[in-house]
mmCIF file of C-alpha atoms and ligand atoms in Angstrom:
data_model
loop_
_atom_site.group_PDB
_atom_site.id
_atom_site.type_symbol
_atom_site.label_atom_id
_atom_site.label_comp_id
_atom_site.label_asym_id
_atom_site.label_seq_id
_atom_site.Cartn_x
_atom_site.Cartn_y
_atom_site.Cartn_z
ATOM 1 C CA UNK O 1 22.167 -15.625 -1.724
ATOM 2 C CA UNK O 2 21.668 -14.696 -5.250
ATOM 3 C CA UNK O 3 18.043 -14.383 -6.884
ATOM 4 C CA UNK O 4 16.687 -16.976 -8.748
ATOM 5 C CA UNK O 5 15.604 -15.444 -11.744
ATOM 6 C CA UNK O 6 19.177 -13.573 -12.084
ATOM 7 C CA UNK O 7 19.549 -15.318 -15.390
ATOM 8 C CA UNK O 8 16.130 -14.068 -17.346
ATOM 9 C CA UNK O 9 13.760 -11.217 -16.083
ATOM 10 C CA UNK O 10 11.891 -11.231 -12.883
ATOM 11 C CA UNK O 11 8.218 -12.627 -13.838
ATOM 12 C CA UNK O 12 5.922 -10.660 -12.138
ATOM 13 C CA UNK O 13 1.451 -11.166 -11.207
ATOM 14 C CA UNK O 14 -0.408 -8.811 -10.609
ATOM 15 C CA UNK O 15 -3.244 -9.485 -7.548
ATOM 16 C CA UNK O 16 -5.688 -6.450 -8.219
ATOM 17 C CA UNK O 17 -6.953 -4.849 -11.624
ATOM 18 C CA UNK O 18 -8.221 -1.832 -10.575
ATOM 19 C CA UNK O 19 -7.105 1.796 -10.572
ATOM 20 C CA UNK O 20 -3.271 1.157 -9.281
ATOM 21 C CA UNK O 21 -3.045 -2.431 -10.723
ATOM 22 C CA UNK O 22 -4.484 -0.762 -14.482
ATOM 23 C CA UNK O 23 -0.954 1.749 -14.070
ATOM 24 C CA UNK O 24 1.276 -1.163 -13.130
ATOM 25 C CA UNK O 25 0.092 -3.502 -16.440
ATOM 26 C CA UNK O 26 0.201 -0.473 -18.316
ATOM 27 C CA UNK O 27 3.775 0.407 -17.104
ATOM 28 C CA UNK O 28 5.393 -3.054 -16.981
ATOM 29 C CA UNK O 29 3.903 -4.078 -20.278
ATOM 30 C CA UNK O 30 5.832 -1.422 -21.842
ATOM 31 C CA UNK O 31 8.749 -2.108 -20.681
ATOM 32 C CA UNK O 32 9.046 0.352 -17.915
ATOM 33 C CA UNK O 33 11.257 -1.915 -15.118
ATOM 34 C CA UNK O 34 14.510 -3.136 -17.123
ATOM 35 C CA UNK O 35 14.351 -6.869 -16.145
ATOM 36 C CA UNK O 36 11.060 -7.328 -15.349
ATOM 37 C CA UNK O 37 8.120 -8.883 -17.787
ATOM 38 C CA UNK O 38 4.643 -8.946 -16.207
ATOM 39 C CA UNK O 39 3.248 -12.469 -16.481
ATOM 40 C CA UNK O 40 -0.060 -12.727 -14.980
ATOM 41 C CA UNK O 41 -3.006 -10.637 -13.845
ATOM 42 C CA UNK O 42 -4.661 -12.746 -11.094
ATOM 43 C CA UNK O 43 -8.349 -11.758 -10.845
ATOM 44 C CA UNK O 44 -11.355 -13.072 -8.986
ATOM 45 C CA UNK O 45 -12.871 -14.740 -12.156
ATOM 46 C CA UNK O 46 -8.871 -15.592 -13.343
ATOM 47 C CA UNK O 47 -9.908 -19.443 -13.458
ATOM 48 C CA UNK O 48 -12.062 -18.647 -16.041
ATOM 49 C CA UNK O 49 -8.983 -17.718 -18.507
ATOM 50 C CA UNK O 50 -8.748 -14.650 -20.998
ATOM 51 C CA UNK O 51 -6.546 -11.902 -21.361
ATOM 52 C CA UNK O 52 -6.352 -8.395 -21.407
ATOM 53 C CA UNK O 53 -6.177 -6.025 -23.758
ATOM 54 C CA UNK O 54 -2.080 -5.570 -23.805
ATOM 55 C CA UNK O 55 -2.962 -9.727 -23.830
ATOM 56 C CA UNK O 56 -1.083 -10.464 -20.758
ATOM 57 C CA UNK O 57 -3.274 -13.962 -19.387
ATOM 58 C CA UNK O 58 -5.667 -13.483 -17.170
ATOM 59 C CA UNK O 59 -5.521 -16.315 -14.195
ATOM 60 C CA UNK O 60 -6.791 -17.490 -10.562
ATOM 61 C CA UNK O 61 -4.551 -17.454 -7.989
ATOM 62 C CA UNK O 62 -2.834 -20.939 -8.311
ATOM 63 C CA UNK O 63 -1.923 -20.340 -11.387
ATOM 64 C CA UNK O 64 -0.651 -16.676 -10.769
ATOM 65 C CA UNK O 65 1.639 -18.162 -8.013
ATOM 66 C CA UNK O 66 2.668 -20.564 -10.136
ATOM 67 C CA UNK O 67 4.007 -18.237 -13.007
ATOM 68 C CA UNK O 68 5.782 -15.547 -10.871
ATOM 69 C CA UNK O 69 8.451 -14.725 -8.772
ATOM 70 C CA UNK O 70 6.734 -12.182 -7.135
ATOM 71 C CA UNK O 71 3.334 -11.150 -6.638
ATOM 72 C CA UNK O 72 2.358 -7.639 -6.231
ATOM 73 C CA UNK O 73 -0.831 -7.030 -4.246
ATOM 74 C CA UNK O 74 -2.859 -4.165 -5.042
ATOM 75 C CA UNK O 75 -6.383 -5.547 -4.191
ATOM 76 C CA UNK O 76 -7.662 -4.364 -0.767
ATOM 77 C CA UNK O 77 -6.909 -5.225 3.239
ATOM 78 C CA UNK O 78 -9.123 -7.887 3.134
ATOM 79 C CA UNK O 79 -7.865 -9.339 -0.048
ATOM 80 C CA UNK O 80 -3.964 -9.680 1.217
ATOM 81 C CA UNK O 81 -5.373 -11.180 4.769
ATOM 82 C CA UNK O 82 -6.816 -13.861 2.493
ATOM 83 C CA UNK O 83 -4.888 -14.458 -0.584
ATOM 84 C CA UNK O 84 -1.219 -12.931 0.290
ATOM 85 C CA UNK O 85 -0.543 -16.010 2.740
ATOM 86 C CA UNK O 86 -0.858 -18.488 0.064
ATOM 87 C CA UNK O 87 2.085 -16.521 -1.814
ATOM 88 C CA UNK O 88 4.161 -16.656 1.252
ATOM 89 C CA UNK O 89 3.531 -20.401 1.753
ATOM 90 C CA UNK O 90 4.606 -21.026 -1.979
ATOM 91 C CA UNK O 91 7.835 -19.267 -1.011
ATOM 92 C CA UNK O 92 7.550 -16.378 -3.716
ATOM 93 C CA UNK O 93 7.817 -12.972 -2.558
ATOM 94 C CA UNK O 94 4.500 -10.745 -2.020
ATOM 95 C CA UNK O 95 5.106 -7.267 -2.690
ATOM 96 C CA UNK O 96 1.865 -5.696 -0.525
ATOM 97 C CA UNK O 97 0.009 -1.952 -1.367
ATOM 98 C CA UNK O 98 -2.046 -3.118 1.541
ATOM 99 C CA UNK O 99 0.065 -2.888 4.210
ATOM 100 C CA UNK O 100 -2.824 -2.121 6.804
ATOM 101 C CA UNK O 101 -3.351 -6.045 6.269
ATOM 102 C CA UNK O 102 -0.148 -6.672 8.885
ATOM 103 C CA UNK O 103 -2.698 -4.933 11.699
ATOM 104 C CA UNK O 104 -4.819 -8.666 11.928
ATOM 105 C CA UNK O 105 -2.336 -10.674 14.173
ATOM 106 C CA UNK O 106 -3.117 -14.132 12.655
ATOM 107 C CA UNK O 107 -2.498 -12.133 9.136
ATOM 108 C CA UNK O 108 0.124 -10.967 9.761
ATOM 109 C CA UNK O 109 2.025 -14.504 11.269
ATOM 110 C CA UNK O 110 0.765 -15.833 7.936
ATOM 111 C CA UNK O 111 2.273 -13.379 5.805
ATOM 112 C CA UNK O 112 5.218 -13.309 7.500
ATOM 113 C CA UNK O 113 6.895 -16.538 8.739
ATOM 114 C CA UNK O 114 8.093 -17.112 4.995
ATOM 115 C CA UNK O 115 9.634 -19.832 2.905
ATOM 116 C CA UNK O 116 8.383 -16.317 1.099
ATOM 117 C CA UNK O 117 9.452 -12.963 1.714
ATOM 118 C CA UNK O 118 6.994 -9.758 1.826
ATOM 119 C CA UNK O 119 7.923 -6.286 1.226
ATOM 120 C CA UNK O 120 6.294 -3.638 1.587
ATOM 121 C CA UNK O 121 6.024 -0.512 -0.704
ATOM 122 C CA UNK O 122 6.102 2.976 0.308
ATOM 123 C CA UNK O 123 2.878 4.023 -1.432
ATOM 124 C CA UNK O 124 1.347 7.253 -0.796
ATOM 125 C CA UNK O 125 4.560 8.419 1.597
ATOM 126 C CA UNK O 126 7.913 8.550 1.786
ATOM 127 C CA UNK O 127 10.495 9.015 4.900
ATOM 128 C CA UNK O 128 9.476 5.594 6.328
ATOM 129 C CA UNK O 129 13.276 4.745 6.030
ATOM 130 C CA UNK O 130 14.553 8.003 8.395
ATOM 131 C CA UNK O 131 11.218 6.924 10.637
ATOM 132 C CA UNK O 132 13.012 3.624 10.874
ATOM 133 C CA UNK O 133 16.375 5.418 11.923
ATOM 134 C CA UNK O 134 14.921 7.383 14.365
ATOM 135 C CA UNK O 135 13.680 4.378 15.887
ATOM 136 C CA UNK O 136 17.323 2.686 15.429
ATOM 137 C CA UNK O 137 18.582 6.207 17.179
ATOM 138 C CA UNK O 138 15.807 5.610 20.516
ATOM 139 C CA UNK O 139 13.423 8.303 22.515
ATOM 140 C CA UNK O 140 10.996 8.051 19.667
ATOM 141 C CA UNK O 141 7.912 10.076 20.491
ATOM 142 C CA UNK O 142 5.050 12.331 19.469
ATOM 143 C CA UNK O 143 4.851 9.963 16.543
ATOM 144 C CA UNK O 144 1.804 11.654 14.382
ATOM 145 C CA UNK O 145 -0.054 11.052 10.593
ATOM 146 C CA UNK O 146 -2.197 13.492 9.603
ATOM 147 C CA UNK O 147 -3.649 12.386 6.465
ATOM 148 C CA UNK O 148 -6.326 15.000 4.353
ATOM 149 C CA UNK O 149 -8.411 14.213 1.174
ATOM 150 C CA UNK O 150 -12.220 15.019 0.043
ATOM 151 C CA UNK O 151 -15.095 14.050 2.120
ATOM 152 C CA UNK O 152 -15.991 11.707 -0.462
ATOM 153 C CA UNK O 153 -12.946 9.472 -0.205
ATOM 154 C CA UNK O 154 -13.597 9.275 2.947
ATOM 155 C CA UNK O 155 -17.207 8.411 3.520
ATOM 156 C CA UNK O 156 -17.429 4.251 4.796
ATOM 157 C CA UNK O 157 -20.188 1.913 4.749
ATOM 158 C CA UNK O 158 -20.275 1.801 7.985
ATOM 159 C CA UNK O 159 -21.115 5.663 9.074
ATOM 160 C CA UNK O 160 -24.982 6.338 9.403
ATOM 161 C CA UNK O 161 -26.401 9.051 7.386
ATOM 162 C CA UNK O 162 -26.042 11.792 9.733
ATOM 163 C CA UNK O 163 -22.452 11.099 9.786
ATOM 164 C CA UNK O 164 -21.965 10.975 5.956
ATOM 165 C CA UNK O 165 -24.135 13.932 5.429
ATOM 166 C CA UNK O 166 -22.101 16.009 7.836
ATOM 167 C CA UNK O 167 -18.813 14.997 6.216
ATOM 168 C CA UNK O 168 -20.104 15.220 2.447
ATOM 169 C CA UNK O 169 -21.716 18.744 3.053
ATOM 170 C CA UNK O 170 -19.126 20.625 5.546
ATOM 171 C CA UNK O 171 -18.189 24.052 4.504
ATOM 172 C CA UNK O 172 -15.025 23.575 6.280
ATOM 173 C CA UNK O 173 -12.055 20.763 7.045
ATOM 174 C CA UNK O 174 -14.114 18.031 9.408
ATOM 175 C CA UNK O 175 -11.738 15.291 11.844
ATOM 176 C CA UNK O 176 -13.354 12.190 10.506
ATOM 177 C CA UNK O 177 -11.566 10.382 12.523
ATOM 178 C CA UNK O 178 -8.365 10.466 15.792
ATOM 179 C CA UNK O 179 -7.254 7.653 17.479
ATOM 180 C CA UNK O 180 -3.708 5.431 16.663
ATOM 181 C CA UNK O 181 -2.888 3.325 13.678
ATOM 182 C CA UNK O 182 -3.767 0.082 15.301
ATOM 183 C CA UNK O 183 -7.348 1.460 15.354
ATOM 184 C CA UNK O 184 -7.817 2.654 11.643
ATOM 185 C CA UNK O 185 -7.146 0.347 9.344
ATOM 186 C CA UNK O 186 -10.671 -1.834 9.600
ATOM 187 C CA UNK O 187 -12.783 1.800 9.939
ATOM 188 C CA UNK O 188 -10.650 3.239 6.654
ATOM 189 C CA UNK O 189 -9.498 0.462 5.036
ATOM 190 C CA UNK O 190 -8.580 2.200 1.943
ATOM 191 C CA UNK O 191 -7.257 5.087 3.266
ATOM 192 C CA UNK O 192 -4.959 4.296 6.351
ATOM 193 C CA UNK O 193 -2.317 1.803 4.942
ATOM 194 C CA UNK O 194 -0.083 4.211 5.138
ATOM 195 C CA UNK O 195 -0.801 5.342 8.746
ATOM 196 C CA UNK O 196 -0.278 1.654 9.299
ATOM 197 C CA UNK O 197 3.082 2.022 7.523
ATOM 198 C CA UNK O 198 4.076 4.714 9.597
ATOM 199 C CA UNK O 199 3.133 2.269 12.656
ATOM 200 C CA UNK O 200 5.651 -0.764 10.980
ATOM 201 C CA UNK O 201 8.329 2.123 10.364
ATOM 202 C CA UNK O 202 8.382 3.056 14.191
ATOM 203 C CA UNK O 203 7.366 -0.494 15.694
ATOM 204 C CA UNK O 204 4.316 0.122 17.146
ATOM 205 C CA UNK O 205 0.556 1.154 15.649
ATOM 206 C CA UNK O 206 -0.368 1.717 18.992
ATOM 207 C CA UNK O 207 1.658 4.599 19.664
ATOM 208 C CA UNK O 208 0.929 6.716 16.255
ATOM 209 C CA UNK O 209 -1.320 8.988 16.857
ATOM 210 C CA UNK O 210 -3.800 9.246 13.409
ATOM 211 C CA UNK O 211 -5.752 12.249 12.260
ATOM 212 C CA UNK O 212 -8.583 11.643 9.002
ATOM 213 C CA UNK O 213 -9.400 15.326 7.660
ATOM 214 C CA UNK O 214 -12.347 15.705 5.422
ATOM 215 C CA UNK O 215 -11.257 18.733 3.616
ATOM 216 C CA UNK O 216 -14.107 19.944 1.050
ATOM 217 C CA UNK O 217 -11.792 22.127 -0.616
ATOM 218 C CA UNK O 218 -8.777 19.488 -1.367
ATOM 219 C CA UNK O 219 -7.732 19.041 -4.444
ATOM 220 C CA UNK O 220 -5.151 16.470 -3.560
ATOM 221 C CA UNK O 221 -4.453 13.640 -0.664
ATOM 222 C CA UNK O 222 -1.825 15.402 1.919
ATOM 223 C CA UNK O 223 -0.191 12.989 4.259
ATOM 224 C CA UNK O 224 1.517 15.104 7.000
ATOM 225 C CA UNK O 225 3.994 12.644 9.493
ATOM 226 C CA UNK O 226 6.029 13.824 12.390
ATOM 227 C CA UNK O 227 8.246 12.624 15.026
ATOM 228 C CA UNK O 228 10.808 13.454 17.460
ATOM 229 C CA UNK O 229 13.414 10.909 19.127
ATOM 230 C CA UNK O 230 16.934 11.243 20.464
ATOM 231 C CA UNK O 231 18.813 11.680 17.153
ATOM 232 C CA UNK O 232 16.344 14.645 16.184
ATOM 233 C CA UNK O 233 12.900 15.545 14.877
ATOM 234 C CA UNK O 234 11.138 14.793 11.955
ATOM 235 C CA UNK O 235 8.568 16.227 9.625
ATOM 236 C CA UNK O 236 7.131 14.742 6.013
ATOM 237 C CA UNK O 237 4.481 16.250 3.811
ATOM 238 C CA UNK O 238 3.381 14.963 0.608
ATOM 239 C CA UNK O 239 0.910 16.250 -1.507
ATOM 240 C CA UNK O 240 -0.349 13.522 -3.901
ATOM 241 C CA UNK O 241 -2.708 14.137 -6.920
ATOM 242 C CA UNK O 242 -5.691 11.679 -6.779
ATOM 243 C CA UNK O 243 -5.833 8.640 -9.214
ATOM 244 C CA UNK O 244 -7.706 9.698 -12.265
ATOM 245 C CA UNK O 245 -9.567 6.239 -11.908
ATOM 246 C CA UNK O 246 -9.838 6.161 -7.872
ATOM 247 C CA UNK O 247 -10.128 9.453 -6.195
ATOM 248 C CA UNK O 248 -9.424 7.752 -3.089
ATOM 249 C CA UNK O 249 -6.045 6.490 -4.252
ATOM 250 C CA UNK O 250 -3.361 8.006 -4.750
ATOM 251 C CA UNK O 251 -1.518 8.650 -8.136
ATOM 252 C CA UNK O 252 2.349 8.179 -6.865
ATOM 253 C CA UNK O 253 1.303 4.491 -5.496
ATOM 254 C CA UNK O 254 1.763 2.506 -8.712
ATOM 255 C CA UNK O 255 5.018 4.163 -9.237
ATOM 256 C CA UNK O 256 6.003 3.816 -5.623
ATOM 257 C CA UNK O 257 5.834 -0.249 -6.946
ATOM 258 C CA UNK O 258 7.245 0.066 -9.943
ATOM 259 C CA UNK O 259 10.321 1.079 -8.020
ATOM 260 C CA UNK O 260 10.357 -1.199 -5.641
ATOM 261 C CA UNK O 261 10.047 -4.107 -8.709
ATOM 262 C CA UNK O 262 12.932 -2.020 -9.956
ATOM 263 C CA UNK O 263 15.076 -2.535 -6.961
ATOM 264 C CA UNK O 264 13.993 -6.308 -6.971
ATOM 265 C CA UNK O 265 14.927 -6.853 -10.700
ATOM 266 C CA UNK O 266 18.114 -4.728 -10.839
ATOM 267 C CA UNK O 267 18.965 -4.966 -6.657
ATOM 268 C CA UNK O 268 22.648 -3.629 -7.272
ATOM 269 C CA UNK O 269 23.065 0.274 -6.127
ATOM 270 C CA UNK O 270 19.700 1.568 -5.347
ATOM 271 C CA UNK O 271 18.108 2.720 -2.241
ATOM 272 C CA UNK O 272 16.724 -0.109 0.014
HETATM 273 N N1 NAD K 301 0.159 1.705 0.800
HETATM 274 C C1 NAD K 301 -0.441 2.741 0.234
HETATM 275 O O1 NAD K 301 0.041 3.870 0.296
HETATM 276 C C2 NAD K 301 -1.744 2.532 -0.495
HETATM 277 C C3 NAD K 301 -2.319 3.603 -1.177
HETATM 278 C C4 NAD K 301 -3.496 3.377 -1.900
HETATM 279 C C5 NAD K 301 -4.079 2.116 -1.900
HETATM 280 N N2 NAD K 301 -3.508 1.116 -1.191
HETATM 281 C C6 NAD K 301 -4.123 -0.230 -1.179
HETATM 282 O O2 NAD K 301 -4.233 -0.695 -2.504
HETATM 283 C C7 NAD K 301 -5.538 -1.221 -2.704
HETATM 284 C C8 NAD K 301 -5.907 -1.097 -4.176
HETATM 285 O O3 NAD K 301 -6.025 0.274 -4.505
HETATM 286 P P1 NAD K 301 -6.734 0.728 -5.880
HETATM 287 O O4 NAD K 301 -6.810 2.211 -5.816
HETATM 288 O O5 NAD K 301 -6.079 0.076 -7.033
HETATM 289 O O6 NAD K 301 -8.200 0.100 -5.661
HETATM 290 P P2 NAD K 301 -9.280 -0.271 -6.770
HETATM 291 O O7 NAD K 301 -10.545 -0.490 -6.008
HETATM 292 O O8 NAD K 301 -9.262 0.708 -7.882
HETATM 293 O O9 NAD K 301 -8.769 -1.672 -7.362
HETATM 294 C C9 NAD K 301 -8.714 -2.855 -6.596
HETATM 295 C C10 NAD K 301 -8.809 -4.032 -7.557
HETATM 296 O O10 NAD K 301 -8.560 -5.229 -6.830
HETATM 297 C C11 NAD K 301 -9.547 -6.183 -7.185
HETATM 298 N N3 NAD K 301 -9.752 -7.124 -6.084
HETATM 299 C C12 NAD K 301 -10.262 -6.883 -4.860
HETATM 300 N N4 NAD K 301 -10.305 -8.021 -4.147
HETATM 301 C C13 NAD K 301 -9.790 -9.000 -4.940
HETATM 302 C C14 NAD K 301 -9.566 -10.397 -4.776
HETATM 303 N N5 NAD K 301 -9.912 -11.024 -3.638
HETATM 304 N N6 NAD K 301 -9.015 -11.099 -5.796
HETATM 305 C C15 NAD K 301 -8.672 -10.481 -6.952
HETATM 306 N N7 NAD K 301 -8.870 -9.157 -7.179
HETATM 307 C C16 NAD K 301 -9.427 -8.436 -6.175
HETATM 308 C C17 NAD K 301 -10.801 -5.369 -7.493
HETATM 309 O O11 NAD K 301 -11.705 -6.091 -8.302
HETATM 310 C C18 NAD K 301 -10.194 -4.174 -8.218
HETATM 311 O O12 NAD K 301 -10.009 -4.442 -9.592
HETATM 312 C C19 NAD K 301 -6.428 -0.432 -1.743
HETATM 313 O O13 NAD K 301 -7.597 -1.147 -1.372
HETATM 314 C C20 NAD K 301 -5.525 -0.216 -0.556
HETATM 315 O O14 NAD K 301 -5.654 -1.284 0.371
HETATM 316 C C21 NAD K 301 -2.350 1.291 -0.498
#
């Protein structure tokens, strides 16, 4: 099957604005992905029109759909559990930053039984793709994510104030939270996509076991993921600077999606 838009560039909408969505305009509008021209930035108030500043149009959703190829999500969980099936029903292809969305089951059916395709991006990690041939290879166990970043990037609505006082005030690295990937993503919902990733990779959230470190001294996000299966072991660590505009994010991610737009506009000899 060749792509449709093999004959002009790949039009590309942006669902999210914020600190990784600011990078991708930024990037795209200057020309960063050869054969790709951003289009759109879809936006809560989109229906309302405007542009911004680069004067790329500002639109709802419908219209967003309607312009691109592909969509690239980089809104929130809860905003690709709601929004991201609509690009999959249109049959465009929905390129997601929040992967922890595929932990709903109903979500996930939605954003996955096409006409549309969804991909996901790599984000804050890397080594998904030898996570995914260890699983290929069999005997995968001891699958672990330990991910690390300041207290305050960690800190949820949800935690009472004894809990956020103890985390925002320790002297030393805290376990915010242990438990598996399956049972993360709605407690950390900013910061455990890529544990969630990790759970995809191997083919089972379940059976990844998760780590959250409050570290008061961290200057950076560390993601450290192991395994060991029947073709050999595995350890990844990445140390990722924070997002000037979103502490809690982490500064590879936009370019993590600029690649993969890369590989969609230009799909000839590059790493899948
Ligand atoms: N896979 C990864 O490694 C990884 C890493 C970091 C972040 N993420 C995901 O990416 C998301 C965005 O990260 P960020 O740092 O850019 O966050 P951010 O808060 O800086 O920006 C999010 C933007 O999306 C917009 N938004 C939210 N809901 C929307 C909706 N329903 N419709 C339209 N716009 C909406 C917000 O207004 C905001 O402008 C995170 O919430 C997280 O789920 C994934």
């Amino acid at each position: 099957m060749t792509d449709p838009h093999r004959d002009r560039p790949l039009r590309v909408a942006l669902l999210g604005h914020g600190a990784i969505g600011s990078v991708l305009a930024e990037r795209l509008t200057a020309g960063a992905v050869e054969g790709a021209e951003l289009v759109a930035v879809i936006t809560r108030s989109g229906g309302r029109g405007g542009a911004t500043a680069a004067g790329v149009p500002v639109v709802g959703l419908d219209t967003g759909i309607a312009a691109a190829d592909v969509v690239v999500e980089c809104a929130s969980v809860a905003a690709a559990r709601e929004l991201g099936p609509a690009v999959i029903a249109a049959g465009r292809t929905l390129l997601l930053a929040s992967i922890g969305a595929l932990n709903e089951p109903d979500a996930a059916r939605r954003l996955t039984t096409g006409p549309g395709r969804l991909l996901l991006t790599t984000g804050a990690i890397g080594g998904l793709d030898v996570l995914t041939a260890h699983r290929q290879a069999g005997g995968l166990r001891d699958v672990a994510i330990t991910s690390t970043k300041r207290a305050t990037s960690l800190l949820q609505p949800w935690m009472d104030p004894a809990q956020r006082d103890a985390l925002a005030t320790a002297a030393a690295p805290v376990v915010a939270f242990e438990g598996t990937a399956a049972d993360v993503i709605d407690l950390f919902p900013r910061s455990a996509n890529v544990a969630v990733a990790v759970g995809l990779a191997v083919g089972d959230p379940g059976a990844v076991t998760v780590r959250m470190v409050a570290d008061p001294d961290a200057t950076r996000t560390t993601h450290r993921i192991s395994a060991v299966s029947d073709a050999g072991r595995f350890h990844c660590t990445v140390e990722n600077d924070p997002n000037p505009d979103n502490p809690a994010s982490s500064a590879l991610v936009p370019y993590a999606m600029l690649a993969a737009l890369a590989s969609l506009a230009r799909p000839s000899g590059r790493f899948a």
